[in-house]
Coordinates of C-alpha atoms and ligand atoms in Angstrom, one line a residue:
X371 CA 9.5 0.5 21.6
X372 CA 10.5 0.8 18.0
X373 CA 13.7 -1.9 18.6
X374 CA 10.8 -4.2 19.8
X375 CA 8.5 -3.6 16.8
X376 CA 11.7 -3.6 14.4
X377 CA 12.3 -7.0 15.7
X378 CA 9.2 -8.4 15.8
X379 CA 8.4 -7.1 11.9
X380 CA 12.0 -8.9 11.1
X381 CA 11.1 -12.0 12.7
X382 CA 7.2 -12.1 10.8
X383 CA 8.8 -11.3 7.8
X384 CA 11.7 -14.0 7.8
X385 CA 9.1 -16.4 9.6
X386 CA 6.4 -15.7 6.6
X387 CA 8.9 -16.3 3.9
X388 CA 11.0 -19.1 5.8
X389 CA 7.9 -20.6 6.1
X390 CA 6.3 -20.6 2.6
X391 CA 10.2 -21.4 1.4
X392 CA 9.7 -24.8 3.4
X393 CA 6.3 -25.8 1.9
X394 CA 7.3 -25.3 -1.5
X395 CA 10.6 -27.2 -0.7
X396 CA 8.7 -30.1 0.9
X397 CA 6.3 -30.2 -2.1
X398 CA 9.7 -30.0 -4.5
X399 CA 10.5 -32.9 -2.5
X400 CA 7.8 -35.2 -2.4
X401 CA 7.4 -35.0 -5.8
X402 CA 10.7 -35.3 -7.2
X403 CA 11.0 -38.4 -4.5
X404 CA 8.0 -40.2 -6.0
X405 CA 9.6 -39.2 -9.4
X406 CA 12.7 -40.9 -8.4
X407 CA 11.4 -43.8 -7.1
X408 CA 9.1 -44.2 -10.2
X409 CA 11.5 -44.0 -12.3
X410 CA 14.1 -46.5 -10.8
X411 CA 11.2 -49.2 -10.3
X412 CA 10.8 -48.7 -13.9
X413 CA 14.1 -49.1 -14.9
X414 CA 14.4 -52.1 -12.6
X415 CA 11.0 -53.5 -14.5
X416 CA 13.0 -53.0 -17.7
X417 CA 15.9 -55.0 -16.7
X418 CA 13.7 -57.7 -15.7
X419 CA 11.9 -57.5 -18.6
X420 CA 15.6 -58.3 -20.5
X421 CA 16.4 -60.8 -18.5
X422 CA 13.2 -62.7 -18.4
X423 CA 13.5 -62.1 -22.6
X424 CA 17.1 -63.5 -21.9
X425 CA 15.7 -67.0 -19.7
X426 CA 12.6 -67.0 -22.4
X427 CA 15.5 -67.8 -25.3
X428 CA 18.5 -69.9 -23.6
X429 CA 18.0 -73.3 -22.3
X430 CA 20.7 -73.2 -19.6
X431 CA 20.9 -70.4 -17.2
X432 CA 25.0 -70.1 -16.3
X433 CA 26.5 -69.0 -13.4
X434 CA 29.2 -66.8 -15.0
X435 CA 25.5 -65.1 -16.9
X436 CA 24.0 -64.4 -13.2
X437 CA 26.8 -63.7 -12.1
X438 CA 27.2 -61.1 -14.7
X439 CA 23.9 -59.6 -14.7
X440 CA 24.5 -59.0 -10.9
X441 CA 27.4 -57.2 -11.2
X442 CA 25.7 -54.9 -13.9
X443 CA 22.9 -54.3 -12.1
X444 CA 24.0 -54.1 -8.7
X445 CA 21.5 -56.7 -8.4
X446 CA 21.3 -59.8 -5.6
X447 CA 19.9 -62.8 -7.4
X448 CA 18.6 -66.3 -5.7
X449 CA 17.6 -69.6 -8.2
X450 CA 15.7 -71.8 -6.4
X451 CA 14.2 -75.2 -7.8
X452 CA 11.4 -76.7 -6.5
X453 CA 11.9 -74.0 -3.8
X454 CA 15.5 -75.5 -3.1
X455 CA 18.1 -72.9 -3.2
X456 CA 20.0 -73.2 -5.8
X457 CA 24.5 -74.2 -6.1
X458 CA 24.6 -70.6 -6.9
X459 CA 23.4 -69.4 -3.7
X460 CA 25.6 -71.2 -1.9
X461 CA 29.1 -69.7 -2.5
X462 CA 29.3 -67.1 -0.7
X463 CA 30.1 -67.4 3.2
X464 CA 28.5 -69.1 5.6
X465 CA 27.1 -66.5 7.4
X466 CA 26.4 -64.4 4.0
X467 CA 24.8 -67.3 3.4
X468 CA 22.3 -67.0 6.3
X469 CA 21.6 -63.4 5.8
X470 CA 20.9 -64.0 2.0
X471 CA 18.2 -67.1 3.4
X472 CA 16.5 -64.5 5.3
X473 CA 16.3 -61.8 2.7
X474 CA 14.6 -64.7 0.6
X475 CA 12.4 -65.6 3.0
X476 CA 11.5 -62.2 3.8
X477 CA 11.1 -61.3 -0.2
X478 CA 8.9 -64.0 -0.6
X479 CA 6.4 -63.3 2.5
X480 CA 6.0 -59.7 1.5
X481 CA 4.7 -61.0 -1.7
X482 CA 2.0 -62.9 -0.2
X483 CA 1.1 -60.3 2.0
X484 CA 0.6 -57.6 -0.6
X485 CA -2.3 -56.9 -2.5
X486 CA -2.4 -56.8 -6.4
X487 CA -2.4 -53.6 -7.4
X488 CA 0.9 -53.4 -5.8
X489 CA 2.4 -56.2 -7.7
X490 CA 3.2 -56.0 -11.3
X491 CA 2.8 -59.5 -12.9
X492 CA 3.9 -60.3 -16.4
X493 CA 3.0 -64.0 -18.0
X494 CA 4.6 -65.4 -21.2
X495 CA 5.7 -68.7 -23.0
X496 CA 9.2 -69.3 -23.0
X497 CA 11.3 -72.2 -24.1
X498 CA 10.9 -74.3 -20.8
X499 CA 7.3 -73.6 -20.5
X500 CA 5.6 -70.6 -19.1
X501 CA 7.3 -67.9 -17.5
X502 CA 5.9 -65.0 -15.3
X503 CA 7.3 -62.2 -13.2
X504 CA 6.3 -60.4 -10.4
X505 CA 7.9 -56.7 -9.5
X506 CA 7.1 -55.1 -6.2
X507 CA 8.3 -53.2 -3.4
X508 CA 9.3 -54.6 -0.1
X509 CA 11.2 -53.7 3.5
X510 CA 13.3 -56.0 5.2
X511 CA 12.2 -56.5 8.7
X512 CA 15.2 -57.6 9.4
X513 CA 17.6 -55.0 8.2
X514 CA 14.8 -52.4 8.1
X515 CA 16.5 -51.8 4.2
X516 CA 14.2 -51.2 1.4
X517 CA 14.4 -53.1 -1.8
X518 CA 12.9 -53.5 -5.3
X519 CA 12.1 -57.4 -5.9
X520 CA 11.1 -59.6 -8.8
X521 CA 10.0 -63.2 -8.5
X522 CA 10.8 -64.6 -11.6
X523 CA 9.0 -68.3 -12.5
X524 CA 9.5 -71.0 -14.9
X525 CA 8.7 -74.5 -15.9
X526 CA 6.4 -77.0 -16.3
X527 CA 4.6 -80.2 -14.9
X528 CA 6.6 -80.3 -11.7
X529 CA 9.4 -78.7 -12.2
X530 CA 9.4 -75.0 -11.5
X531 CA 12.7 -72.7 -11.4
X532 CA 12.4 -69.2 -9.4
X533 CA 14.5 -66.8 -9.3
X534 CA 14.6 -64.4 -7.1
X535 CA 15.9 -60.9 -8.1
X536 CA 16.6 -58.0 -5.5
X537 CA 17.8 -54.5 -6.0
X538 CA 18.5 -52.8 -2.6
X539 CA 17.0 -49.6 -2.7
X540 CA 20.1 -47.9 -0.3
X541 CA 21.8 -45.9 -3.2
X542 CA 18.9 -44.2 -3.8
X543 CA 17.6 -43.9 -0.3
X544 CA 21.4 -42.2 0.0
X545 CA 20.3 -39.8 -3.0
X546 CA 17.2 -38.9 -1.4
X547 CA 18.8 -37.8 1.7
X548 CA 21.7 -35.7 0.0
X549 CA 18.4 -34.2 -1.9
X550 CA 17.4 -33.3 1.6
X551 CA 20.1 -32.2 3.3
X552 CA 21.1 -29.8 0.4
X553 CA 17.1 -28.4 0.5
X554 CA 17.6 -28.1 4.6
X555 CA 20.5 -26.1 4.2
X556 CA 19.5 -24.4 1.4
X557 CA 16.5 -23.6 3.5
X558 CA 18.4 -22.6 6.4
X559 CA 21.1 -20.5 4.6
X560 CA 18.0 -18.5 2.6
X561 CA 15.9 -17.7 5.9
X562 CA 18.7 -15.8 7.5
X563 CA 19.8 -14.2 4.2
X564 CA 16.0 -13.7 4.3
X565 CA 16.2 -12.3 8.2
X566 CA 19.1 -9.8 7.3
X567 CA 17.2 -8.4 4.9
X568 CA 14.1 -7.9 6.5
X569 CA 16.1 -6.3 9.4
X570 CA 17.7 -3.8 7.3
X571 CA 14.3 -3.3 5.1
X572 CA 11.6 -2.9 8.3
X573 CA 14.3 -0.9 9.4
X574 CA 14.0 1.8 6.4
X575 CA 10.6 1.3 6.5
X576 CA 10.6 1.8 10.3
X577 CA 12.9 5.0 10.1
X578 CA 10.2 8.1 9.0
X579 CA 7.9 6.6 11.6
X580 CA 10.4 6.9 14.4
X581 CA 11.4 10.2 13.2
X582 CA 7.9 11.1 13.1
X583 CA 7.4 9.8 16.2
X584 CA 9.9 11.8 17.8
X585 CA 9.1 14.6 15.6
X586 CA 5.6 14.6 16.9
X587 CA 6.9 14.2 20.5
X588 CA 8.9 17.2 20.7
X589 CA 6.1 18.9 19.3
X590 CA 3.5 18.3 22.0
X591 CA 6.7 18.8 24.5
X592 CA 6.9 22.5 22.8
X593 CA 3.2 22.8 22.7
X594 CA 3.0 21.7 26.5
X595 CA 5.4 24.1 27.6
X596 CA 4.1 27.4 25.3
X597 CA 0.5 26.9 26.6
X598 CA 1.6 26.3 30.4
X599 CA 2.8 30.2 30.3
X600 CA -0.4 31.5 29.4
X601 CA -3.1 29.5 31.1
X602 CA -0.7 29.9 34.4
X603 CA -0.8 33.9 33.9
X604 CA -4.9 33.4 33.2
X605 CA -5.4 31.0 36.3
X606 CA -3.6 33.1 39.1
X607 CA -5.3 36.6 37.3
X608 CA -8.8 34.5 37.5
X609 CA -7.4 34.2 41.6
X610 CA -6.7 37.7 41.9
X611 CA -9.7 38.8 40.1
X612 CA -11.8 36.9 42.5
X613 CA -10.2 38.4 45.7
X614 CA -10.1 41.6 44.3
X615 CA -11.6 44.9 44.8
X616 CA -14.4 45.5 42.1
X617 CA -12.6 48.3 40.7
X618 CA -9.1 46.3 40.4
X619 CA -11.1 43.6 38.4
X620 CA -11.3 45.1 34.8
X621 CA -7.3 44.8 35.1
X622 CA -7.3 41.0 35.6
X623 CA -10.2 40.4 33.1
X624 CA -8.2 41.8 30.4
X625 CA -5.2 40.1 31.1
X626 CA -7.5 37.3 31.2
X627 CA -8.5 38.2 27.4
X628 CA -5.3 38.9 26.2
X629 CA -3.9 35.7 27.3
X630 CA -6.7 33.9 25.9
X631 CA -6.6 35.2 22.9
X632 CA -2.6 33.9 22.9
X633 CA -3.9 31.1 23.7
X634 CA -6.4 30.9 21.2
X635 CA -3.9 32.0 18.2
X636 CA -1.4 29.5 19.3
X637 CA -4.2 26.8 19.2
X638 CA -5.5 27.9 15.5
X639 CA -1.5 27.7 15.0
X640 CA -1.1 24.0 15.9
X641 CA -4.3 23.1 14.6
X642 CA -3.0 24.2 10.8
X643 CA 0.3 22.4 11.1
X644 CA -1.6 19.2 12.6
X645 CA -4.1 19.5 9.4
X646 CA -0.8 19.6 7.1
X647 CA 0.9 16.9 8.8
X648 CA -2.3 14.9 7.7
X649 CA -3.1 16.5 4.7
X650 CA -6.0 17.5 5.3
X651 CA -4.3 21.2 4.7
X652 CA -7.2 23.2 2.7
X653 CA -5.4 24.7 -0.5
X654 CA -8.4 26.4 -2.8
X655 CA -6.5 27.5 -5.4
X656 CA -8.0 30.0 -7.8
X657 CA -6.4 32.6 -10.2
X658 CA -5.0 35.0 -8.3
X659 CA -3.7 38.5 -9.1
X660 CA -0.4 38.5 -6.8
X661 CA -0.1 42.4 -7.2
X662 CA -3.4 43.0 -6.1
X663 CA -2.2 40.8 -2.8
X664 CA 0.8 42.1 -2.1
X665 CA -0.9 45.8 -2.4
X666 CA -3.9 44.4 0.4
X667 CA -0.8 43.1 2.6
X668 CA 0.9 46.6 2.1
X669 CA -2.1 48.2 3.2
X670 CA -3.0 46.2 6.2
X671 CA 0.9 46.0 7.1
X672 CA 1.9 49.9 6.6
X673 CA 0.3 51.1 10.2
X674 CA 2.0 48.3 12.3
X675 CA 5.3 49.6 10.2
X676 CA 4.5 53.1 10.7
X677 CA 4.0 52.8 14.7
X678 CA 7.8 51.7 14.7
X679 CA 8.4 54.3 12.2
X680 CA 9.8 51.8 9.6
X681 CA 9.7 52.7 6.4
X682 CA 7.7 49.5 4.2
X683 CA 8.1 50.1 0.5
X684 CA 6.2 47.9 -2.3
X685 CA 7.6 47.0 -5.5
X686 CA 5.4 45.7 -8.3
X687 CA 7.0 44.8 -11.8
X688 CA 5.7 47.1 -14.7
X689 CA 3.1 45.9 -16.9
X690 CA 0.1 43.6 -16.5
X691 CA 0.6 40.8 -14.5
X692 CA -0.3 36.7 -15.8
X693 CA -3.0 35.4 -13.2
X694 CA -1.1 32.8 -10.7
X695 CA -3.3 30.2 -9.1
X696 CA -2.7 30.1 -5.7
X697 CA -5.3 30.0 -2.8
X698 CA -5.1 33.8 -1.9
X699 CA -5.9 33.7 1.8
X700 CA -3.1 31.0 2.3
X701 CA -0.9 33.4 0.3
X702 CA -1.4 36.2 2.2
X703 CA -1.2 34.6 5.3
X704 CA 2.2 33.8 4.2
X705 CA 2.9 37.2 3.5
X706 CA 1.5 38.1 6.9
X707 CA 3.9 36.4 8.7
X708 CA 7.1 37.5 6.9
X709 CA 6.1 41.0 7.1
X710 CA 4.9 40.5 11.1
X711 CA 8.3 39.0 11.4
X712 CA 9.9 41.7 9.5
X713 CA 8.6 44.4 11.8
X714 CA 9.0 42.7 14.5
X715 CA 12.6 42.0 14.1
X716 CA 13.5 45.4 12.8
X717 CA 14.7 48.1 14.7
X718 CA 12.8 51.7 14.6
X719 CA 13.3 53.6 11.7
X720 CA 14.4 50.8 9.6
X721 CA 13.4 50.0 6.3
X722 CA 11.5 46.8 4.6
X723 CA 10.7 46.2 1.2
X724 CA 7.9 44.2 -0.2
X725 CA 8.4 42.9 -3.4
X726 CA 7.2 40.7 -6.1
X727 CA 8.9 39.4 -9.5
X728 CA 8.3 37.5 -12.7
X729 CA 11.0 35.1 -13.8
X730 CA 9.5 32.9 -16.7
X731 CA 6.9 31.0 -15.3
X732 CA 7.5 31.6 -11.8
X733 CA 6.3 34.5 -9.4
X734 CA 9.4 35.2 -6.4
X735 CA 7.2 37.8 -3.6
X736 CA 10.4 38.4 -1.0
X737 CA 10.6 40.3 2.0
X738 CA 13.5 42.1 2.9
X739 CA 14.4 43.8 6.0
X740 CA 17.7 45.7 7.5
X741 CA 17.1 44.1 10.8
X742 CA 19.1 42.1 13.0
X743 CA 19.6 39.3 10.4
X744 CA 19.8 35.3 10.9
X745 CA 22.7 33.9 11.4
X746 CA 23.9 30.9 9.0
X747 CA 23.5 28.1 11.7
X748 CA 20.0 29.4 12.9
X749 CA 19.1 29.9 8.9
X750 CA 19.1 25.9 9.2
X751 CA 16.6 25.8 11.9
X752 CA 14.3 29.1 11.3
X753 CA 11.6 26.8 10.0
X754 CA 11.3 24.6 12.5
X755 CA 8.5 23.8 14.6
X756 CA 8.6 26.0 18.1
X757 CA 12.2 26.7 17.1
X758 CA 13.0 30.7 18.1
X759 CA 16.5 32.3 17.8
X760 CA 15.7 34.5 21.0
X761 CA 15.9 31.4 24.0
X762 CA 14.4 33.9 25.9
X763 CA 11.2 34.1 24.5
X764 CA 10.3 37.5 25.9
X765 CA 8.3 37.6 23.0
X766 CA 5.0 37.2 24.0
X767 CA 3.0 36.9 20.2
X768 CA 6.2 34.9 18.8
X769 CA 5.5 30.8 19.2
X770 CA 7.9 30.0 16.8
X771 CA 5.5 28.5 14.1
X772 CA 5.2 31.1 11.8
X773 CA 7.9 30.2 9.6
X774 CA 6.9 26.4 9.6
X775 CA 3.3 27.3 9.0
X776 CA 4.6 29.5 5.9
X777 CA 7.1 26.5 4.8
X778 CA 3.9 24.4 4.8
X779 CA 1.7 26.4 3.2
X780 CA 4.5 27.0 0.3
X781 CA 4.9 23.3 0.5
X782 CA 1.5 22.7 -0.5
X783 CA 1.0 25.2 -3.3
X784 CA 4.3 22.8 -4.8
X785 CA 6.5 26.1 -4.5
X786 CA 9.6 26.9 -2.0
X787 CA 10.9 29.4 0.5
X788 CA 14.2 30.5 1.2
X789 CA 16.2 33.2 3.5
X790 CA 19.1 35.0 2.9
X791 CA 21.3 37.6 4.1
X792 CA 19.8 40.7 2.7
X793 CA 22.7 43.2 1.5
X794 CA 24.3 46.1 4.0
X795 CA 22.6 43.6 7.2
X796 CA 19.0 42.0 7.7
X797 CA 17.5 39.0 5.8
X798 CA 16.0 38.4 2.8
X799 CA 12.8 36.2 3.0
X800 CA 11.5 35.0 -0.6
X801 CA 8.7 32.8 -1.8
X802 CA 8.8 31.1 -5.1
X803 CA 5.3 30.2 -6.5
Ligands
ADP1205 P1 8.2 33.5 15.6 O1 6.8 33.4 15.9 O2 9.0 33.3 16.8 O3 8.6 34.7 14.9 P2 8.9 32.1 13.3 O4 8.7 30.7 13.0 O5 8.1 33.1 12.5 O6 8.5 32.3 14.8 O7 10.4 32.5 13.2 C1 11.3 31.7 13.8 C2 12.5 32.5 14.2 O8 13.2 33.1 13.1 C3 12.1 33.7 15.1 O9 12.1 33.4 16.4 C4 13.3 34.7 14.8 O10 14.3 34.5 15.7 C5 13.8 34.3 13.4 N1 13.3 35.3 12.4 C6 12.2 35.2 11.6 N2 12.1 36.2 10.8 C7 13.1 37.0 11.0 C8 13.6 38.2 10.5 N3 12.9 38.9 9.5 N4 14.7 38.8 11.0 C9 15.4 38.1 12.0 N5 15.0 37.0 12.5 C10 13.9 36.4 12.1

């Protein structure tokens, strides 16, 4: 499930980006296109503009002087009087020739079909008389090529002169499509740069969730399987009970109870971890006096100790005590299940100690116990959810979530917990706060 939401989050988040990467390329474009164009069509009005100042001033126009200003210009240029084409026309090939007629006939056409605003029409006296030209923008039917053209008149009474001046547009047409190209694959190379990235990104982003995910599974597997063994021992004593002799009865009942109450204490169990896990873990902290709490503990603890006849000491540093602010019946609980582990994990007449320390700013309460000890690999693993070093779990009030409850309850009070192996055999359980 997660490859399939790994991929799709890859694929939005390449898409997103490939696609805003190709609007603001195509908006790049257009405008530095119309830029481009603007800009040649004013340079070619400005070489007009010379070369009309040019006819204005000299009374013969010579071949080698068109000729020239072609060549400079990478221009195409056609005289025509009295709408005759001109010598100069005329000297290239035949069929050159032809295709040149065309073009002029074509250039010419497209003037009279377009409207004024798309023409630019400058008037002025010249030597010979008056002299205008016209600049626009025209496409060869023909050759489907795109030009820049400037009709160029002079004269008077009945003579007129015209010439025709093209500038074939496929240069920068050729620009425009490098422009293009180099964008596309720009484009192209960025989005799976872009895809790569997102892969390996979703996929950090994706990794707590999965782990979580399987985290959580294995949980309710756990949880599944610890409640099955109760409420299977409650159902068949409910059967018994119900075929059974009236005096037989109390028997089941109370088995009944006691698995309930299993039931019921591994419920309030889960329920804490699944209100940490969402942090909605209550923590009322208030200044606390820790040997006051550790005595309580001591107090409630020494009986259960005593009726395994383990010996449970306290140790309390000398002197008043700073106040630590802690929530006090998280904290004990905490204490509760190291020392419940403690006795249960002890052998008759062993020993534990109860202690708490001062170092600086920090309060270390540890619980140490000559039992059978934790070995280093299980030391890893102790605070796991469900996890239990006995597979057997013949322990019927051990779930394997006291330790993880008191990790999270540490956890949330910002302090830490830590075993070790306590000296001469046993562990060494200790809380820093
Ligand atoms: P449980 O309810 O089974 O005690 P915990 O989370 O409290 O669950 O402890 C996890 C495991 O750590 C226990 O099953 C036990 O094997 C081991 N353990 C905890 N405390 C001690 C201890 N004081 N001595 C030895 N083993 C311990």
């Amino acid at each position: 499930m997660f490859k399939k939401v790994h991929l799709r989050l890859t694929l939005l988040c390449a898409g997103i980006t490939a696609v805003i990467m190709l609007v603001m390329s195509l908006c790049y474009l257009y405008v530095s296109e119309k830029g481009l164009y603007r800009n040649q069509f004013q340079a070619f009005k400005n070489d007009i503009n010379t070369i009309s100042t040019n006819l204005e001033q000299q009374s013969v126009i010579s071949m080698e002087w068109l000729a020239k200003m072609e060549a400079q210009g990478n221009y195409r240029f056609f005289v025509l009087d009295n709408g005759v084409p001109f010598l100069y026309n005329q000297l290239s090939d035949p069929e050159q020739t032809e295709e040149n007629n065309i073009l002029l006939t074509e250039s010419r056409n497209a003037l009279n079909s377009l409207s004024s605003q798309d023409v630019t029409v400058t008037v002025s006296d010249g030597i010979n008389g008056i002299l205008s030209h016209s600049e626009y923008e025209f496409i060869s039917p023909s050759t489907d090529s795109r030009y820049f053209c400037s009709l160029i008149q002079m004269g008077t009474g009945n003579s007129l002169l015209e010439i025709v001046v093209l500038s074939p547009l496929q240069r920068l047409e050729q620009q425009i499509e490098e422009q293009r190209t180099r964008f596309l694959l720009i484009d192209i190379g960025a989005t799976i740069l872009l895809g790569i990235f997102a892969w390996f990104f979703t996929g950090i982003l994706l990794k707590p969730i999965a782990e979580n995910q399987q985290k959580q599974a294995m949980f309710v597997a756990a949880a599944s399987h610890e409640l099955r063994t109760p409420l299977s021992v409650i159902l068949s004593a409910a059967e018994c009970c119900r075929d059974a002799a009236p005096e037989r009865q109390e028997g089941f009942i109370r088995t009944i109870y006691q698995e309930g109450l299993r039931v019921s204490s591994l419920v309030t169990d889960m329920l804490t971890l699944s209100q940490s896990d969402s942090h909605r873990f209550p923590v009322r902290k208030e200044p606390t006096e820790l040997d006051t709490l550790l005595m309580n503990s001591y107090e409630a603890f020494e009986p259960l100790a005593r009726e395994k006849s383990i010996q449970l000491s306290l140790t309390l540093p000398d002197g008043a005590l700073p106040l630590c602010n802690v929530d006090p019946e998280r904290i004990s609980q905490v204490i509760a299940i190291l020392l419940h582990n403690a006795i249960s994990y002890t052998p008759n007449q062993g020993r534990i100690e109860l202690s708490l320390a001062r170092h600086k700013e920090r309060f270390a309460v540890s619980v140490q116990d000559n039992g059978i000890g934790i070995s280093d690999a299980d030391k890893k693993r102790i605070f796991d959810r469900f996890y239990r070093v006995e597979k057997s779990r013949n322990r019927k009030d051990h779930f394997g979530l006291g330790l993880s409850i008191a990790h999270e309850i540490v956890k949330a009070h910002g302090g830490s917990i830590q075993v070790t192996d306590a000296e001469g055999g046993g562990s060494c359980f200790t809380v820093i706060l």
